[in-house]
Amino acid sequence: MRPELPPRYEPASVEDRIYRFWEEGGFFRAEPAPGRAVFTIVIPPPNVTGVLHMGHALNNTIQDIATRFERMRGKVACWLPGTDHAGIATQNVVERELKKKGLTRQQLGREAFVAEVWKWKETYEARILGQLRRLGFSCDWSRTRFTMDEGLSRAVRVAFVRLFERGLMVRGKYVVHWCPRCGTALSDEEAERRERPGHLWRVRYPLKGGRGHVVVATTRPETMLGDTGVAVHPDDPRYRSLIGKTLVLPLALREIPVVADAAVDRAFGTGAVKVTPAHDPADFAIAQRQHLPAIVAMNPDATMSDAVPERFRGLDRFEARKRVVEELEREGLLEGVEDHVSAVGHCYRCDTIVEPTLSDQWFVRMKPLAEKAIAAQRAGEISFHPPRWERIYLDWLENVRDWCVSRQLWWGHQLPIWYCPNEHVTVAETEPESCAECGSSELTRDEDVLDTWFSSALWPFATLGWPEDTEDLRHFYPGHLQTTAREIIRLWENRMIFAGLELLHAVPFRDMIIHSTVLAPDGRRMSKSLGTGIDPLDVIAEHGADATRYGLLKMSSTQDVRFSYGAVEEGRKLANKLWNVSRLILGAAAEATPDLRPQALEERWILARIEATRAEVERLLGEFDFSHTAQALYRLTFDDFCDWYAEAIKPRLYARDPDALATALAALERLLALLHPIMPHVTEEIWSNLPAREARLIVSPWPEPEARFDDARDALGNAQLAARIYRRSGVRVNVLGDSRRIFEAVVRPQEDGQGDVDAEIRRVREEIARSERMLGNDGFVAKAPAEVVDAERTKLDQYRDELKALVGG
RNA sequence: GGGCGAUUAGCUCAGUUGGCUAGAGCACCAGCUCGACAAGCUGGGGGUCACAGGUUCAAGUCCUGUAUCGCCCACCA
């Protein structure tokens, strides 16, 4: 044994050193080469708002395994890293920081504030990239990008101009989700609906002239101050006579008409809808059709605007709600109130209830883009894993509405739009000299920035140099794999796809893995505010990066999973086990050279097992089944390699049998290669201790199937049979003793433990009987699929052979 | 209102187109200190596969319904 190898695998003393070796050796760099296939993943760029969480760790572990696997299979594997400026999210965290110092962004002014955010970005980007290294990820760091670096920013402007020129980027006045705390518009996807208990008030709107009234139902009474009509269904007999009549809006005392619109649901509420065009998208649509004006009843901060009666002005919307209800009650206009649960939009970044508000914003016209994406998907261009998410994605495309992309924020890509005093719009990639329409040189740039997801949409190609026609773009686009959590499908994945189709006429990747969300051990969401979060760095510090990666894979599946320390500990045990069996082999075989010279049964058997597992791992990784990959490798390492093979060859190792030494080293090499994508550090560290090997498992080839294992089937069958006999044997065999005896015993059972062979014979006979019963069943033979019947016949033959071996041997 | 997923051992989860006596890790029990590893080895106990029907020679697996939990979508104000 090599005294210099410690008896325990200590990740802390190994992982950083190994990582530096990889990075300094340039092994992650992806250089296109003639004749070599390419494999590309662009990292989902983490937000620079903070540090990575468990979801990132799982997501990126999957990407690293895919990257390392493809690299070992000989491809030029490019995993492009980077970070996202995360406009609204980062602006919010920096604002929160300022608030601790008693400052607001308004006090700083735009330029100084943005400078503060850049400082924040530098700090957190460095931390994030450090975390990615700590997990052992093999990113091509020479290609690291940021969504607001120069190249990406130019790509954003070019994309904006192209969409504008194609008529896909338009300015319009619509009701958008407005976050009064962030002070900006949001897209539909950024407003998260949550069911909240509330009330449904029924309010009388008197007819002009004093007789009669219409009762409307509302969940937001304060918005009535912005009502400009009441709508009923044209075929509703209750209200037919009122259509065209005039009502007096209570409190505001404004005259408003009763209009007919087919969008009204006769069955809900009273069948009469108050129309607030400026604060409800459905009402806005009705107002457009019925030519009703819009009155903006609220200010951007959700206080009541000057358009409402003076006594309500400046009141917060919820205070105003109380006051409106009180006054209605006092005037006897409140006909009733009931509890009502409704889905209320919340800002996805600050959780404030959003206020639908009429606003002037820029929109991407989605219909034409969605149509292309739908066509591409119908042609099967992207495979979803698991496939059920494809339906979710297509549903979104089929019901898509225009995408509001302008944000009233400071941190982000400023719109490439300039206005002249005549209100002409000039859209240009670089600052224009003069107005495109009237030639005026007095231009003002639009202050708004773009939705952060706009630059994200361009990430798969802008990171490779688009809009230039670069070498990288030609080699690495389209990419191959995208992995993500399900909530990102609508925010990001969809947008990468339609942007890629529109701007490069190609989808950005072929396979999309939707992986599980990692929950806290108690099943709640991992979140900082709940105190349920687990920091991947803490887990790494305790168990090592390899164990953490293994644990995440093991617990990953297609549904949500609870974080399990058990899975990580399993990974740590696996790393330690591998380390120690390597100590055993390396200690005995220090001078030998790896070389396959299998002679003994256990040697042919372990090589067959490694070969079978290689094929299994290839298949499982091809299906993106990482949990079973981890399980297969655990079995191979623990049960087969350590508990059986290593024990069996111990006597020959101690005796310095050159064939055993050489074969053990060669078998170990193959085992390490299979484990490397999942546990890169420990395998690399062991590899570097192998004789006559440079420390670079990372670029060593994935094991090839070996023709010389043709006889492995027999060896495998025998050994499995032997193992079964052994396990059922009542005879105590000391495994840590002369383990070769075990193999000899199980292979020649008649020499040792004769009674147990009888038990085995009984068992095989039972199996034969069962199989014969099945095959003797006419229904089974007649109705079961032919291959099932054939398989059963094959099994029966195998059992009969086993029996013959047992009885005849 | 619509849709999706889940329910298997004390815990976390596997279980392929229906086909042997439903598995793993952890935990638990018993034994083992032998020159890789006690973070080890060997063996063991533990399950009405949420419930009720149905299809089938055969159901954890397929169908229908029920219950519970979770998630997503939705302009019923």
Short mmCIF file of N, CA and C (backbone and C1' of nucleotides) in Angstrom, two decimals, chain A residues 8 195 217 265 268 273 282 340 343 388 401 486 490 557 559 562 570 573 576-577 580-581 583-584 628 635 638 643 647 650 654 727 734 736 766-767 770 774 777 780 783-784 788 799, chain B residues 1 3-7 11-17 19-21 23-26 31-32 34-44 56-58 70-77:
data_model
loop_
_atom_site.label_atom_id
_atom_site.label_comp_id
_atom_site.label_asym_id
_atom_site.label_seq_id
_atom_site.Cartn_x
_atom_site.Cartn_y
_atom_site.Cartn_z
N ARG A 8 -8.49 7.82 4.23
CA ARG A 8 -9.82 8.34 3.92
C ARG A 8 -9.70 9.30 2.77
N GLU A 195 -54.13 32.82 -5.52
CA GLU A 195 -55.50 32.91 -5.02
C GLU A 195 -55.49 33.58 -3.65
N ALA A 217 -71.27 43.88 -9.87
CA ALA A 217 -70.45 43.18 -8.87
C ALA A 217 -68.98 43.49 -9.13
N ASP A 265 -70.23 37.74 -19.11
CA ASP A 265 -70.75 36.44 -18.69
C ASP A 265 -72.03 36.67 -17.90
N PHE A 268 -72.23 35.20 -14.21
CA PHE A 268 -71.42 35.62 -13.08
C PHE A 268 -71.97 36.90 -12.45
N VAL A 273 -71.53 44.34 -15.75
CA VAL A 273 -70.12 44.58 -15.43
C VAL A 273 -69.82 46.06 -15.46
N ALA A 282 -59.76 43.22 -19.60
CA ALA A 282 -61.01 42.82 -20.25
C ALA A 282 -61.88 44.05 -20.48
N HIS A 340 -65.15 35.99 -1.48
CA HIS A 340 -64.85 35.60 -2.85
C HIS A 340 -63.34 35.42 -2.99
N ALA A 343 -57.93 35.08 -8.10
CA ALA A 343 -56.50 34.97 -8.38
C ALA A 343 -55.95 36.36 -8.68
N ARG A 388 -44.17 15.38 -21.33
CA ARG A 388 -45.44 16.05 -21.05
C ARG A 388 -45.33 17.57 -21.06
N ARG A 401 -50.07 36.21 -25.79
CA ARG A 401 -50.43 37.61 -26.05
C ARG A 401 -49.15 38.41 -26.24
N ARG A 486 -39.10 23.92 -14.29
CA ARG A 486 -40.29 24.09 -15.12
C ARG A 486 -40.78 25.53 -15.19
N ARG A 490 -41.78 29.22 -19.53
CA ARG A 490 -42.52 30.33 -20.13
C ARG A 490 -41.75 31.64 -20.07
N SER A 557 -35.30 13.51 -10.23
CA SER A 557 -36.24 12.68 -10.98
C SER A 557 -37.11 13.63 -11.78
N GLN A 559 -40.13 14.45 -10.97
CA GLN A 559 -41.03 15.21 -10.12
C GLN A 559 -40.22 15.92 -9.04
N ARG A 562 -37.48 15.98 -2.31
CA ARG A 562 -37.03 16.57 -1.06
C ARG A 562 -35.53 16.36 -0.96
N GLU A 570 -24.44 8.89 0.74
CA GLU A 570 -24.18 7.74 -0.12
C GLU A 570 -23.06 8.07 -1.10
N LYS A 573 -19.75 8.06 0.67
CA LYS A 573 -19.29 6.69 0.89
C LYS A 573 -18.74 6.09 -0.39
N ASN A 576 -15.35 7.46 -1.03
CA ASN A 576 -14.39 6.89 -0.09
C ASN A 576 -14.08 5.43 -0.43
N LYS A 577 -15.09 4.73 -0.85
CA LYS A 577 -14.92 3.32 -1.20
C LYS A 577 -14.00 3.20 -2.42
N ASN A 580 -10.49 3.84 -1.48
CA ASN A 580 -9.80 2.80 -0.73
C ASN A 580 -9.51 1.56 -1.55
N VAL A 581 -10.42 1.24 -2.46
CA VAL A 581 -10.10 0.08 -3.29
C VAL A 581 -8.93 0.43 -4.21
N ARG A 583 -6.47 2.37 -3.26
CA ARG A 583 -5.30 2.22 -2.40
C ARG A 583 -4.84 0.76 -2.38
N LEU A 584 -5.82 -0.12 -2.29
CA LEU A 584 -5.49 -1.55 -2.27
C LEU A 584 -4.74 -1.95 -3.53
N HIS A 628 -30.76 6.89 -12.27
CA HIS A 628 -30.41 5.50 -12.47
C HIS A 628 -28.97 5.32 -12.90
N ARG A 635 -23.77 0.47 -7.73
CA ARG A 635 -23.79 -1.00 -7.68
C ARG A 635 -22.49 -1.59 -8.19
N PHE A 638 -19.54 -0.63 -5.63
CA PHE A 638 -19.63 -1.24 -4.31
C PHE A 638 -19.73 -2.75 -4.40
N ASP A 643 -16.75 -5.47 -3.38
CA ASP A 643 -17.10 -6.59 -2.50
C ASP A 643 -16.80 -7.94 -3.11
N GLU A 647 -12.07 -8.48 -3.42
CA GLU A 647 -11.85 -9.53 -2.42
C GLU A 647 -11.29 -10.80 -3.06
N LYS A 650 -7.50 -10.50 -3.97
CA LYS A 650 -6.57 -10.11 -2.91
C LYS A 650 -5.36 -11.05 -2.78
N TYR A 654 -1.56 -9.76 -3.18
CA TYR A 654 -0.52 -9.85 -2.15
C TYR A 654 0.67 -10.65 -2.66
N ARG A 727 -24.90 -16.44 -1.50
CA ARG A 727 -25.73 -15.63 -0.62
C ARG A 727 -26.74 -16.49 0.11
N ASN A 734 -15.70 -16.20 5.65
CA ASN A 734 -15.12 -14.92 6.05
C ASN A 734 -14.62 -14.19 4.81
N LEU A 736 -13.30 -11.32 4.47
CA LEU A 736 -12.04 -10.59 4.57
C LEU A 736 -10.84 -11.53 4.68
N GLU A 766 -38.11 -24.86 -8.28
CA GLU A 766 -39.34 -24.08 -8.09
C GLU A 766 -39.55 -23.11 -9.25
N GLU A 767 -38.44 -22.48 -9.63
CA GLU A 767 -38.56 -21.52 -10.73
C GLU A 767 -38.97 -22.22 -12.02
N ARG A 770 -42.63 -22.92 -11.84
CA ARG A 770 -43.43 -21.72 -12.04
C ARG A 770 -43.49 -21.37 -13.53
N MET A 774 -46.68 -21.26 -16.16
CA MET A 774 -47.03 -20.15 -17.02
C MET A 774 -47.16 -20.60 -18.48
N ASN A 777 -50.08 -22.66 -19.36
CA ASN A 777 -51.37 -21.96 -19.36
C ASN A 777 -51.74 -21.59 -20.79
N PHE A 780 -52.16 -17.92 -21.54
CA PHE A 780 -50.91 -17.17 -21.64
C PHE A 780 -50.28 -17.37 -23.00
N LYS A 783 -52.61 -15.81 -25.76
CA LYS A 783 -52.94 -14.38 -25.77
C LYS A 783 -51.77 -13.45 -25.47
N ALA A 784 -50.78 -13.94 -24.77
CA ALA A 784 -49.65 -13.05 -24.47
C ALA A 784 -48.87 -12.80 -25.75
N VAL A 788 -43.06 -12.20 -25.41
CA VAL A 788 -43.13 -12.50 -23.98
C VAL A 788 -43.09 -14.00 -23.76
N TYR A 799 -33.06 -21.78 -16.77
CA TYR A 799 -33.23 -22.45 -15.47
C TYR A 799 -32.85 -23.92 -15.58
P G B 1 -65.26 24.86 -9.57
"O5'" G B 1 -64.87 25.40 -11.03
"C5'" G B 1 -65.89 25.40 -12.04
"C4'" G B 1 -65.22 25.66 -13.35
"C3'" G B 1 -64.17 24.64 -13.76
"O3'" G B 1 -64.73 23.50 -14.36
"C1'" G B 1 -63.29 26.80 -14.04
P G B 3 -59.88 19.02 -17.43
"O5'" G B 3 -58.29 19.10 -17.46
"C5'" G B 3 -57.63 19.36 -18.68
"C4'" G B 3 -56.20 19.74 -18.43
"C3'" G B 3 -55.37 18.74 -17.66
"O3'" G B 3 -54.96 17.65 -18.45
"C1'" G B 3 -54.95 20.90 -16.83
P C B 4 -54.71 16.22 -17.79
"O5'" C B 4 -53.31 16.44 -17.10
"C5'" C B 4 -52.17 16.81 -17.86
"C4'" C B 4 -51.02 17.13 -16.95
"C3'" C B 4 -50.66 16.05 -15.95
"O3'" C B 4 -49.95 14.98 -16.52
"C1'" C B 4 -50.68 18.14 -14.86
P G B 5 -50.12 13.52 -15.92
"O5'" G B 5 -49.33 13.61 -14.55
"C5'" G B 5 -47.94 13.86 -14.57
"C4'" G B 5 -47.44 14.19 -13.19
"C3'" G B 5 -47.67 13.13 -12.13
"O3'" G B 5 -46.77 12.06 -12.23
"C1'" G B 5 -48.18 15.25 -11.24
P A B 6 -47.24 10.60 -11.77
"O5'" A B 6 -47.25 10.79 -10.19
"C5'" A B 6 -46.02 10.91 -9.49
"C4'" A B 6 -46.27 11.32 -8.07
"C3'" A B 6 -46.91 10.26 -7.19
"O3'" A B 6 -45.95 9.35 -6.72
"C1'" A B 6 -47.99 12.34 -6.86
P U B 7 -46.36 7.79 -6.64
"O5'" U B 7 -47.09 7.77 -5.22
"C5'" U B 7 -46.47 8.41 -4.09
"C4'" U B 7 -47.45 8.42 -2.94
"C3'" U B 7 -47.96 7.04 -2.56
"O3'" U B 7 -47.95 6.85 -1.15
"C1'" U B 7 -49.78 8.50 -3.07
P C B 11 -42.63 6.81 7.08
"O5'" C B 11 -41.19 7.46 6.91
"C5'" C B 11 -40.83 8.64 7.60
"C4'" C B 11 -39.49 9.14 7.11
"C3'" C B 11 -39.41 9.36 5.61
"O3'" C B 11 -39.87 10.65 5.24
"C1'" C B 11 -37.57 8.05 6.32
P U B 12 -40.46 10.87 3.77
"O5'" U B 12 -39.16 10.72 2.86
"C5'" U B 12 -38.16 11.73 2.85
"C4'" U B 12 -37.12 11.41 1.81
"C3'" U B 12 -37.66 11.06 0.43
"O3'" U B 12 -37.99 12.22 -0.31
"C1'" U B 12 -36.02 9.47 1.05
P C B 13 -38.99 12.10 -1.53
"O5'" C B 13 -38.16 11.12 -2.45
"C5'" C B 13 -38.79 10.24 -3.35
"C4'" C B 13 -37.77 9.26 -3.83
"C3'" C B 13 -38.21 8.35 -4.97
"O3'" C B 13 -38.09 9.00 -6.21
"C1'" C B 13 -37.11 7.07 -3.30
P A B 14 -38.91 8.46 -7.45
"O5'" A B 14 -37.94 7.32 -7.97
"C5'" A B 14 -38.36 6.00 -7.93
"C4'" A B 14 -37.25 5.11 -8.42
"C3'" A B 14 -37.73 4.07 -9.42
"O3'" A B 14 -37.62 4.53 -10.74
"C1'" A B 14 -36.70 3.00 -7.60
P G B 15 -38.86 4.46 -11.72
"O5'" G B 15 -39.28 2.92 -11.66
"C5'" G B 15 -38.42 1.93 -12.20
"C4'" G B 15 -38.91 0.57 -11.81
"C3'" G B 15 -40.35 0.26 -12.20
"O3'" G B 15 -40.47 -0.12 -13.56
"C1'" G B 15 -40.00 -0.37 -9.96
P U B 16 -41.90 -0.08 -14.19
"O5'" U B 16 -41.64 -0.10 -15.76
"C5'" U B 16 -41.61 1.15 -16.46
"C4'" U B 16 -40.90 0.99 -17.78
"C3'" U B 16 -41.42 -0.14 -18.65
"O3'" U B 16 -41.64 0.32 -19.97
"C1'" U B 16 -39.09 -0.37 -18.31
P U B 17 -42.93 1.06 -20.29
"O5'" U B 17 -44.03 -0.08 -20.37
"C5'" U B 17 -45.21 0.18 -21.11
"C4'" U B 17 -45.34 -0.76 -22.26
"C3'" U B 17 -45.84 -2.17 -21.90
"O3'" U B 17 -47.24 -2.17 -21.67
"C1'" U B 17 -44.09 -2.32 -23.46
P G B 19 -44.74 -6.39 -15.75
"O5'" G B 19 -45.01 -7.95 -15.77
"C5'" G B 19 -45.64 -8.58 -14.65
"C4'" G B 19 -45.15 -10.01 -14.53
"C3'" G B 19 -43.71 -10.18 -14.95
"O3'" G B 19 -43.08 -11.12 -14.09
"C1'" G B 19 -45.12 -11.53 -16.30
P C B 20 -42.54 -10.67 -12.70
"O5'" C B 20 -42.21 -12.08 -12.02
"C5'" C B 20 -43.02 -12.53 -10.98
"C4'" C B 20 -42.83 -13.99 -10.76
"C3'" C B 20 -42.27 -14.30 -9.37
"O3'" C B 20 -42.89 -15.46 -8.87
"C1'" C B 20 -40.79 -15.12 -11.04
P U B 21 -44.14 -15.32 -8.01
"O5'" U B 21 -43.57 -14.55 -6.73
"C5'" U B 21 -44.45 -14.21 -5.68
"C4'" U B 21 -43.63 -13.77 -4.49
"C3'" U B 21 -42.61 -12.65 -4.78
"O3'" U B 21 -42.54 -11.80 -3.66
"C1'" U B 21 -41.49 -14.53 -3.92
P G B 23 -38.21 -8.40 -4.08
"O5'" G B 23 -36.76 -7.74 -4.15
"C5'" G B 23 -36.41 -6.72 -3.25
"C4'" G B 23 -35.72 -5.65 -4.02
"C3'" G B 23 -34.94 -4.68 -3.15
"O3'" G B 23 -33.65 -5.18 -2.87
"C1'" G B 23 -36.33 -3.45 -4.61
P A B 24 -32.93 -4.75 -1.51
"O5'" A B 24 -32.34 -3.32 -1.90
"C5'" A B 24 -31.46 -3.19 -3.00
"C4'" A B 24 -31.09 -1.75 -3.20
"C3'" A B 24 -30.63 -1.04 -1.94
"O3'" A B 24 -29.25 -1.29 -1.69
"C1'" A B 24 -32.22 0.31 -3.04
P G B 25 -28.72 -1.31 -0.23
"O5'" G B 25 -28.68 0.24 0.14
"C5'" G B 25 -27.75 1.11 -0.47
"C4'" G B 25 -28.02 2.53 -0.04
"C3'" G B 25 -28.13 2.73 1.46
"O3'" G B 25 -26.87 2.87 2.07
"C1'" G B 25 -29.97 3.77 0.40
P C B 26 -26.66 2.35 3.53
"O5'" C B 26 -27.55 3.37 4.38
"C5'" C B 26 -27.20 4.74 4.47
"C4'" C B 26 -28.29 5.53 5.16
"C3'" C B 26 -28.66 5.05 6.56
"O3'" C B 26 -27.76 5.50 7.54
"C1'" C B 26 -30.63 5.45 5.31
P G B 31 -24.75 -10.28 18.74
"O5'" G B 31 -23.84 -10.83 17.56
"C5'" G B 31 -23.64 -12.23 17.42
"C4'" G B 31 -22.95 -12.52 16.11
"C3'" G B 31 -21.55 -11.95 15.95
"O3'" G B 31 -20.56 -12.70 16.63
"C1'" G B 31 -22.78 -11.56 13.98
P C B 32 -19.26 -11.96 17.12
"O5'" C B 32 -18.50 -11.58 15.78
"C5'" C B 32 -17.88 -12.60 15.02
"C4'" C B 32 -17.33 -12.04 13.72
"C3'" C B 32 -16.13 -11.10 13.85
"O3'" C B 32 -14.92 -11.82 14.05
"C1'" C B 32 -17.66 -10.22 12.28
P C B 34 -8.22 -9.79 13.60
"O5'" C B 34 -8.25 -10.50 12.18
"C5'" C B 34 -7.11 -11.09 11.63
"C4'" C B 34 -7.23 -11.02 10.13
"C3'" C B 34 -7.07 -9.63 9.54
"O3'" C B 34 -5.72 -9.26 9.35
"C1'" C B 34 -9.00 -10.65 8.66
P G B 35 -5.28 -7.81 9.50
"O5'" G B 35 -5.48 -7.11 8.08
"C5'" G B 35 -5.21 -5.71 7.90
"C4'" G B 35 -4.17 -5.49 6.83
"C3'" G B 35 -4.62 -5.80 5.41
"O3'" G B 35 -5.29 -4.71 4.84
"C1'" G B 35 -2.57 -6.85 5.80
P A B 36 -5.92 -4.87 3.40
"O5'" A B 36 -6.37 -3.36 3.18
"C5'" A B 36 -5.44 -2.36 2.80
"C4'" A B 36 -6.22 -1.12 2.43
"C3'" A B 36 -7.38 -0.82 3.39
"O3'" A B 36 -6.93 -0.01 4.45
"C1'" A B 36 -8.19 -0.86 1.16
P C B 37 -7.54 -0.24 5.91
"O5'" C B 37 -8.97 0.45 5.82
"C5'" C B 37 -9.06 1.85 5.58
"C4'" C B 37 -10.45 2.18 5.12
"C3'" C B 37 -11.57 1.73 6.04
"O3'" C B 37 -11.76 2.65 7.10
"C1'" C B 37 -12.11 1.21 3.80
P A B 38 -11.68 2.19 8.60
"O5'" A B 38 -13.10 2.50 9.24
"C5'" A B 38 -14.30 2.20 8.57
"C4'" A B 38 -15.43 2.25 9.58
"C3'" A B 38 -15.10 2.92 10.91
"O3'" A B 38 -16.26 3.57 11.39
"C1'" A B 38 -15.75 0.70 11.29
P A B 39 -16.47 5.11 11.07
"O5'" A B 39 -17.09 5.09 9.60
"C5'" A B 39 -18.47 4.83 9.39
"C4'" A B 39 -18.76 5.02 7.93
"C3'" A B 39 -17.92 4.12 7.03
"O3'" A B 39 -18.62 3.79 5.85
"C1'" A B 39 -17.39 6.38 6.60
P G B 40 -19.50 2.52 5.77
"O5'" G B 40 -18.43 1.33 5.77
"C5'" G B 40 -17.43 1.26 4.77
"C4'" G B 40 -16.66 0.00 4.93
"C3'" G B 40 -17.46 -1.29 4.81
"O3'" G B 40 -17.70 -1.64 3.47
"C1'" G B 40 -16.07 -1.43 6.70
P C B 41 -19.04 -2.39 3.07
"O5'" C B 41 -18.76 -3.84 3.64
"C5'" C B 41 -17.75 -4.64 3.08
"C4'" C B 41 -17.68 -5.97 3.78
"C3'" C B 41 -19.00 -6.74 3.84
"O3'" C B 41 -19.28 -7.41 2.63
"C1'" C B 41 -17.99 -6.75 5.97
P U B 42 -20.79 -7.63 2.19
"O5'" U B 42 -21.27 -8.78 3.16
"C5'" U B 42 -20.65 -10.05 3.09
"C4'" U B 42 -21.23 -10.95 4.14
"C3'" U B 42 -22.76 -10.99 4.18
"O3'" U B 42 -23.30 -11.84 3.19
"C1'" U B 42 -21.91 -10.75 6.37
P G B 43 -24.73 -11.50 2.60
"O5'" G B 43 -25.70 -11.80 3.83
"C5'" G B 43 -25.98 -13.14 4.18
"C4'" G B 43 -26.62 -13.21 5.54
"C3'" G B 43 -28.03 -12.66 5.65
"O3'" G B 43 -29.01 -13.55 5.12
"C1'" G B 43 -26.77 -11.93 7.50
P G B 44 -30.38 -12.96 4.55
"O5'" G B 44 -31.10 -12.39 5.87
"C5'" G B 44 -31.54 -13.30 6.88
"C4'" G B 44 -32.08 -12.54 8.06
"C3'" G B 44 -33.32 -11.70 7.81
"O3'" G B 44 -34.49 -12.51 7.78
"C1'" G B 44 -31.79 -10.48 9.13
P U B 56 -62.01 -9.55 -19.62
"O5'" U B 56 -60.47 -9.94 -19.47
"C5'" U B 56 -59.57 -9.70 -20.53
"C4'" U B 56 -58.16 -10.03 -20.10
"C3'" U B 56 -57.99 -11.40 -19.47
"O3'" U B 56 -57.87 -12.41 -20.44
"C1'" U B 56 -56.89 -9.76 -18.16
P C B 57 -58.54 -13.85 -20.16
"O5'" C B 57 -57.59 -14.49 -19.05
"C5'" C B 57 -58.01 -15.65 -18.36
"C4'" C B 57 -56.86 -16.18 -17.55
"C3'" C B 57 -56.16 -15.17 -16.66
"O3'" C B 57 -56.85 -15.00 -15.44
"C1'" C B 57 -54.53 -16.37 -17.86
P A B 58 -57.03 -13.53 -14.85
"O5'" A B 58 -55.52 -13.12 -14.52
"C5'" A B 58 -54.84 -13.77 -13.46
"C4'" A B 58 -53.42 -13.27 -13.38
"C3'" A B 58 -53.27 -11.77 -13.23
"O3'" A B 58 -53.41 -11.38 -11.88
"C1'" A B 58 -51.81 -12.55 -14.91
P G B 70 -50.92 21.06 -0.04
"O5'" G B 70 -50.02 21.01 -1.35
"C5'" G B 70 -48.62 20.85 -1.23
"C4'" G B 70 -48.02 20.57 -2.57
"C3'" G B 70 -48.24 21.62 -3.65
"O3'" G B 70 -47.43 22.75 -3.49
"C1'" G B 70 -48.55 19.47 -4.57
P C B 71 -47.96 24.16 -4.04
"O5'" C B 71 -47.74 24.02 -5.61
"C5'" C B 71 -46.44 23.87 -6.15
"C4'" C B 71 -46.51 23.51 -7.61
"C3'" C B 71 -47.21 24.52 -8.51
"O3'" C B 71 -46.40 25.63 -8.83
"C1'" C B 71 -47.96 22.35 -9.05
P C B 72 -47.11 27.03 -9.16
"O5'" C B 72 -47.66 26.79 -10.63
"C5'" C B 72 -46.76 26.57 -11.70
"C4'" C B 72 -47.52 26.18 -12.94
"C3'" C B 72 -48.53 27.19 -13.44
"O3'" C B 72 -47.92 28.26 -14.16
"C1'" C B 72 -49.52 25.06 -13.47
P C B 73 -48.62 29.69 -14.12
"O5'" C B 73 -49.86 29.49 -15.10
"C5'" C B 73 -49.65 29.26 -16.48
"C4'" C B 73 -50.94 28.85 -17.14
"C3'" C B 73 -52.06 29.87 -17.11
"O3'" C B 73 -51.89 30.88 -18.10
"C1'" C B 73 -52.93 27.80 -16.49
P A B 74 -52.21 32.42 -17.67
"O5'" A B 74 -53.77 32.57 -17.88
"C5'" A B 74 -54.50 31.67 -18.74
"C4'" A B 74 -55.97 31.79 -18.48
"C3'" A B 74 -56.43 33.07 -17.79
"O3'" A B 74 -56.57 34.15 -18.70
"C1'" A B 74 -57.45 31.19 -16.76
P C B 75 -55.96 35.62 -18.30
"O5'" C B 75 -57.03 36.38 -17.44
"C5'" C B 75 -58.36 35.97 -17.39
"C4'" C B 75 -59.22 37.20 -17.29
"C3'" C B 75 -60.61 36.93 -17.79
"O3'" C B 75 -61.43 36.43 -16.75
"C1'" C B 75 -59.76 38.84 -18.88
P C B 76 -61.93 34.92 -16.89
"O5'" C B 76 -63.24 35.09 -16.02
"C5'" C B 76 -63.86 36.34 -16.01
"C4'" C B 76 -64.82 36.45 -14.89
"C3'" C B 76 -64.26 36.25 -13.49
"O3'" C B 76 -63.64 37.41 -12.98
"C1'" C B 76 -66.24 34.99 -13.76
P A B 77 -62.94 37.28 -11.46
"O5'" A B 77 -63.06 38.71 -10.80
"C5'" A B 77 -64.26 39.42 -10.95
"C4'" A B 77 -64.01 40.58 -11.85
"C3'" A B 77 -64.36 41.90 -11.21
"O3'" A B 77 -63.36 42.87 -11.52
"C1'" A B 77 -65.73 41.49 -13.13
#
